[in-house]
Amino acid sequence: MFTDKDSFKKVFSESLIGELGRPLEEATGADVYKILSGLIREYAGKDWAATNQNYKLQQEKQVYYFSMEFLIGRLLGSNLLNLGILDMVREGLSELGWNLEEIEEQESDAGLGNGGLGRLAACFLDSLASRQYAGHGCGIRYKYGLFEQKIIDGDQVELPDYWLQKGNEWEVRRADKSVEVRFWGRVDTRYEEGRWVFETQDYEAVSAVPYDVPVIGYGHHHVNTLRLWSAESTMITRKNVASKHDDYYKFLSYNRSVESISEFLYPDDSQYEGKLLRLKQQYFLCSAGLQSILRTFEKLGLPYTSLPDKIALHINDTHPTLLIPELMRILIDEQQMSWDEAWDITNRTVSYTNHTTLSEALEKWPTSMVKDLLPRVFMIIEEIDRRFCSLLLAEDPSNTDRVSHMAILGNDQVRMAHLAIVGSYSVNGVAALHTEILKKREMKSFYDQFPERFNNKTNGITHRRWLIHANPKLKQLISSTIGDKWITEPTDLLRLQDYASDSGFQTQIHQIKQHNKINLAAYIEEKNGVKVDPNSIFDVQVKRLHGYKRQLLNVLHIIHLYHEIRENPSMDRVPRTFIFGAKAAPSYYLAKRVIKLINVVADVVNNDPLVNDKMKVVFLENYSVSLAEKIIPAADLSEQISTASKEASGTGNMKFMMNGALTIGTMDGANVEMHESLGDDNMFIFGLRSDEVLDYYQHGGYDARAIYHQDPRVQRVLEDLVQEGPFSSAHRDFALIYDSILNHNDEYFVLKDFDSYVSTQLQVEQTYLDRAAWLNKSIMNIAHAGRFASDFTIDQYASEIWRIRPVHELIMK
Ligand code: 26Y
């Protein structure tokens, strides 16, 4: 196809003419993007086919990572990088008059996820392919990704994210690999030839059509697959519905209801209809994914008893837990296996990652909903529950409390986390602290029952996207200082420690940070019309908006600082730019009030000449993967200030660290492990520890009002939320925030941590004044970030959970 810059230029220009009928001089940026991405897909196509062929020949064990979210972002840049042709293409395009970075902006973000869990899935795909594992993604091709956020008058407004509008150059529709997924109906049970037969009648069939996206690994011609499923009406049902009712409109409404299954990512589930749709989505993913995996397995011609040797099914949180009863259904009803045989296979094939201990995020479905929508699957869940409860009872007949506490079915609900633990051979948390909390508290009874299943796999991030691609100047500097080994062995970054106090190296690190800050400042001015000073501290909090993440603590500190500077304008303070990015779930009203508050504070601060040479506040709308790639390399300070025990891991914390930002954070999630590597010298830790928080939850004793009365600073900032003044007026409804703190006793301990946060922020400032000291710490952060590369995490999943090895090792064997 093309082998060097000149042949690339030739092929590219010819394709422009051949495919779009446009000569180079008339091409638009969109044309260039379309042709370029098409060429790249084709370029990788040979490797894609060869990888699959190789898997088949070697009868390789395949891992399938099931996730309702894949927040992959843009692919052009990372694909070019992983194929090793980024520089060549950049130069070639530039000689043709085009700037690659501008062309990358043409691509819509594939925003098929909410936050951390979805981005983790995307990082894992990149690492699986780059480390040459046979591991694939299985997800839903939502027509609309996570909503597009607009800020209007300071409020979040949600618009549909029609990311497919311009087409998706990376996907391949594979209609020939469609499967049928069945909903509703009733189960006929009969006894036939010595066994029970279960047949579902009058079901509604939906056709699941896969779209495959190549997942290109770094440097080895290894290409895996992300298979995303789309729901369509089936031919037969189309005919049936139309002829049965003799009513074309009935067909249209059936068609709409089918297509709605893959229409939106997590539609609002506060209403019954939304809940039902989410359950449908989950089963749709599990059933479609599993059928296609088993089809491939059957081609091997092996008995089903060898399924666990050839296939590993991983569920990303409880969302795809229906995989367990669905596999049981297929093995029993279609493969005629006994319950025990089927259970043994299922239990040795499925593994589960838990991402949260927040009770509201632990999924529970109304029993009647599952029973109606999935009658046969529900029968299987009942039987799993019955057997599990009998086992518990047999072990300890007097302890019926324990049984009802651990049961899968209880309070007219199906408890998905219980089903996931009972049905899988491995349960992992996502950071050391999180796993300990699961074992000792949240899931203690399950840990006591199945201690061997529980393990920790601390999250990671792909350094290819988050450093090499997002921060090319830093990549360049690192490679010219310690060589390229870190690219394939990220822990080699540790060698940068030797340069931490080298003033020449520090200067270069500083220049790169300034360069990135200037770029971000230009973006901020363009988008928000606010001029910010690249010499100020860029203090950044970007993540989903949630009470436990405590964006509120950050804002209260800003209001406090505002008062301090106003009262004493000549005070010597290091200028700061506070940068926020966050989406709130559409139905999470309190979170939306916090967005409004940030924007109101920004408005007041940025327009007050008494303070605005010392501080600015910016809320960047529509936080997304590609925006993160602009923001993170420009950050000086990373805010990781969740209530200790609440953030399972966090992965943004790792991205900032890798780009040389210092962290102000609580001892929560993976911050604890970052601190273990960095020590007190290179990280700003404050606030309650997780065991203190958990103790308060258990025994009470926290009184937010008492702090309010003791600390005049707290009183003042809280009153600002409700008293008529620069920040508050009746229509802004900040009373809700005020109430959540004072009348609902501040469930996230914002006030309790306020004092230590404020004084730690002062320490940050003092440190920033000493440039050499700051840069030293910044370099130490980069040096220690290699441990958090997802390649490392994936190696642990591979060897300890999935029991697979990289394909190259197997070939050499
Ligand atoms: C039940 C449903 C509404 C639901 C939907 C999405 C529940 C949870 C989620 C998403 C959870 C999530 O993103 N969790 C994050 O996972 C990251 C990767 O492990 C962690 O780093 C992060 O701490 C955790 O909040």
PDB file of N, CA, C and O in Angstrom, residues 115-139:
ATOM      1  N   GLY A 115     -17.509   7.658  32.376  1.00  0.00           N
ATOM      2  CA  GLY A 115     -16.310   8.118  33.074  1.00  0.00           C
ATOM      3  C   GLY A 115     -15.303   7.003  33.235  1.00  0.00           C
ATOM      4  O   GLY A 115     -15.047   6.246  32.283  1.00  0.00           O
ATOM      5  N   GLY A 116     -14.780   6.890  34.460  1.00  0.00           N
ATOM      6  CA  GLY A 116     -13.644   6.016  34.736  1.00  0.00           C
ATOM      7  C   GLY A 116     -13.778   4.580  34.245  1.00  0.00           C
ATOM      8  O   GLY A 116     -12.838   4.041  33.643  1.00  0.00           O
ATOM      9  N   LEU A 117     -14.931   3.996  34.505  1.00  0.00           N
ATOM     10  CA  LEU A 117     -15.096   2.592  34.148  1.00  0.00           C
ATOM     11  C   LEU A 117     -15.007   2.371  32.632  1.00  0.00           C
ATOM     12  O   LEU A 117     -14.385   1.412  32.158  1.00  0.00           O
ATOM     13  N   GLY A 118     -15.586   3.310  31.882  1.00  0.00           N
ATOM     14  CA  GLY A 118     -15.556   3.203  30.422  1.00  0.00           C
ATOM     15  C   GLY A 118     -14.183   3.514  29.858  1.00  0.00           C
ATOM     16  O   GLY A 118     -13.730   2.901  28.890  1.00  0.00           O
ATOM     17  N   ARG A 119     -13.503   4.495  30.471  1.00  0.00           N
ATOM     18  CA  ARG A 119     -12.162   4.828  29.994  1.00  0.00           C
ATOM     19  C   ARG A 119     -11.189   3.708  30.337  1.00  0.00           C
ATOM     20  O   ARG A 119     -10.286   3.403  29.571  1.00  0.00           O
ATOM     21  N   LEU A 120     -11.395   3.071  31.478  1.00  0.00           N
ATOM     22  CA  LEU A 120     -10.526   1.949  31.838  1.00  0.00           C
ATOM     23  C   LEU A 120     -10.645   0.846  30.785  1.00  0.00           C
ATOM     24  O   LEU A 120      -9.644   0.271  30.346  1.00  0.00           O
ATOM     25  N   ALA A 121     -11.883   0.579  30.359  1.00  0.00           N
ATOM     26  CA  ALA A 121     -12.095  -0.453  29.339  1.00  0.00           C
ATOM     27  C   ALA A 121     -11.314  -0.101  28.074  1.00  0.00           C
ATOM     28  O   ALA A 121     -10.718  -0.975  27.431  1.00  0.00           O
ATOM     29  N   ALA A 122     -11.300   1.179  27.716  1.00  0.00           N
ATOM     30  CA  ALA A 122     -10.583   1.604  26.514  1.00  0.00           C
ATOM     31  C   ALA A 122      -9.067   1.454  26.694  1.00  0.00           C
ATOM     32  O   ALA A 122      -8.370   0.987  25.788  1.00  0.00           O
ATOM     33  N   CYS A 123      -8.561   1.842  27.864  1.00  0.00           N
ATOM     34  CA  CYS A 123      -7.120   1.673  28.119  1.00  0.00           C
ATOM     35  C   CYS A 123      -6.751   0.192  28.084  1.00  0.00           C
ATOM     36  O   CYS A 123      -5.699  -0.182  27.553  1.00  0.00           O
ATOM     37  N   PHE A 124      -7.615  -0.646  28.638  1.00  0.00           N
ATOM     38  CA  PHE A 124      -7.330  -2.083  28.657  1.00  0.00           C
ATOM     39  C   PHE A 124      -7.266  -2.663  27.237  1.00  0.00           C
ATOM     40  O   PHE A 124      -6.421  -3.501  26.941  1.00  0.00           O
ATOM     41  N   LEU A 125      -8.168  -2.207  26.360  1.00  0.00           N
ATOM     42  CA  LEU A 125      -8.122  -2.713  24.983  1.00  0.00           C
ATOM     43  C   LEU A 125      -6.779  -2.371  24.355  1.00  0.00           C
ATOM     44  O   LEU A 125      -6.152  -3.202  23.685  1.00  0.00           O
ATOM     45  N   ASP A 126      -6.342  -1.137  24.571  1.00  0.00           N
ATOM     46  CA  ASP A 126      -5.066  -0.698  24.008  1.00  0.00           C
ATOM     47  C   ASP A 126      -3.918  -1.558  24.550  1.00  0.00           C
ATOM     48  O   ASP A 126      -3.027  -1.977  23.802  1.00  0.00           O
ATOM     49  N   SER A 127      -3.950  -1.847  25.829  1.00  0.00           N
ATOM     50  CA  SER A 127      -2.875  -2.648  26.419  1.00  0.00           C
ATOM     51  C   SER A 127      -2.951  -4.110  25.988  1.00  0.00           C
ATOM     52  O   SER A 127      -1.920  -4.741  25.758  1.00  0.00           O
ATOM     53  N   LEU A 128      -4.165  -4.642  25.896  1.00  0.00           N
ATOM     54  CA  LEU A 128      -4.301  -6.041  25.464  1.00  0.00           C
ATOM     55  C   LEU A 128      -3.650  -6.236  24.098  1.00  0.00           C
ATOM     56  O   LEU A 128      -2.897  -7.186  23.882  1.00  0.00           O
ATOM     57  N   ALA A 129      -3.944  -5.309  23.179  1.00  0.00           N
ATOM     58  CA  ALA A 129      -3.388  -5.446  21.830  1.00  0.00           C
ATOM     59  C   ALA A 129      -1.887  -5.148  21.833  1.00  0.00           C
ATOM     60  O   ALA A 129      -1.105  -5.850  21.188  1.00  0.00           O
ATOM     61  N   SER A 130      -1.483  -4.142  22.592  1.00  0.00           N
ATOM     62  CA  SER A 130      -0.067  -3.762  22.573  1.00  0.00           C
ATOM     63  C   SER A 130       0.817  -4.806  23.248  1.00  0.00           C
ATOM     64  O   SER A 130       1.980  -4.954  22.901  1.00  0.00           O
ATOM     65  N   ARG A 131       0.265  -5.517  24.216  1.00  0.00           N
ATOM     66  CA  ARG A 131       1.034  -6.568  24.882  1.00  0.00           C
ATOM     67  C   ARG A 131       0.814  -7.922  24.206  1.00  0.00           C
ATOM     68  O   ARG A 131       1.196  -8.951  24.731  1.00  0.00           O
ATOM     69  N   GLN A 132       0.117  -7.878  23.059  1.00  0.00           N
ATOM     70  CA  GLN A 132      -0.098  -9.076  22.232  1.00  0.00           C
ATOM     71  C   GLN A 132      -0.880 -10.198  22.908  1.00  0.00           C
ATOM     72  O   GLN A 132      -0.529 -11.372  22.833  1.00  0.00           O
ATOM     73  N   TYR A 133      -1.929  -9.804  23.598  1.00  0.00           N
ATOM     74  CA  TYR A 133      -2.836 -10.808  24.146  1.00  0.00           C
ATOM     75  C   TYR A 133      -4.025 -10.989  23.206  1.00  0.00           C
ATOM     76  O   TYR A 133      -4.399 -10.071  22.484  1.00  0.00           O
ATOM     77  N   ALA A 134      -4.633 -12.167  23.281  1.00  0.00           N
ATOM     78  CA  ALA A 134      -5.856 -12.418  22.522  1.00  0.00           C
ATOM     79  C   ALA A 134      -7.023 -11.939  23.374  1.00  0.00           C
ATOM     80  O   ALA A 134      -7.639 -12.723  24.086  1.00  0.00           O
ATOM     81  N   GLY A 135      -7.284 -10.644  23.340  1.00  0.00           N
ATOM     82  CA  GLY A 135      -8.332 -10.082  24.196  1.00  0.00           C
ATOM     83  C   GLY A 135      -9.146  -9.045  23.445  1.00  0.00           C
ATOM     84  O   GLY A 135      -8.586  -8.153  22.806  1.00  0.00           O
ATOM     85  N   HIS A 136     -10.465  -9.176  23.533  1.00  0.00           N
ATOM     86  CA  HIS A 136     -11.354  -8.342  22.721  1.00  0.00           C
ATOM     87  C   HIS A 136     -12.390  -7.644  23.585  1.00  0.00           C
ATOM     88  O   HIS A 136     -12.731  -8.115  24.663  1.00  0.00           O
ATOM     89  N   GLY A 137     -12.937  -6.571  23.042  1.00  0.00           N
ATOM     90  CA  GLY A 137     -14.002  -5.870  23.748  1.00  0.00           C
ATOM     91  C   GLY A 137     -15.353  -6.271  23.203  1.00  0.00           C
ATOM     92  O   GLY A 137     -15.492  -6.602  22.025  1.00  0.00           O
ATOM     93  N   CYS A 138     -16.356  -6.240  24.067  1.00  0.00           N
ATOM     94  CA  CYS A 138     -17.707  -6.580  23.656  1.00  0.00           C
ATOM     95  C   CYS A 138     -18.628  -5.521  24.258  1.00  0.00           C
ATOM     96  O   CYS A 138     -18.692  -5.391  25.491  1.00  0.00           O
ATOM     97  N   GLY A 139     -19.270  -4.721  23.413  1.00  0.00           N
ATOM     98  CA  GLY A 139     -20.062  -3.607  23.942  1.00  0.00           C
ATOM     99  C   GLY A 139     -21.249  -3.277  23.059  1.00  0.00           C
ATOM    100  O   GLY A 139     -21.618  -4.054  22.164  1.00  0.00           O
TER     101      GLY A 139
END
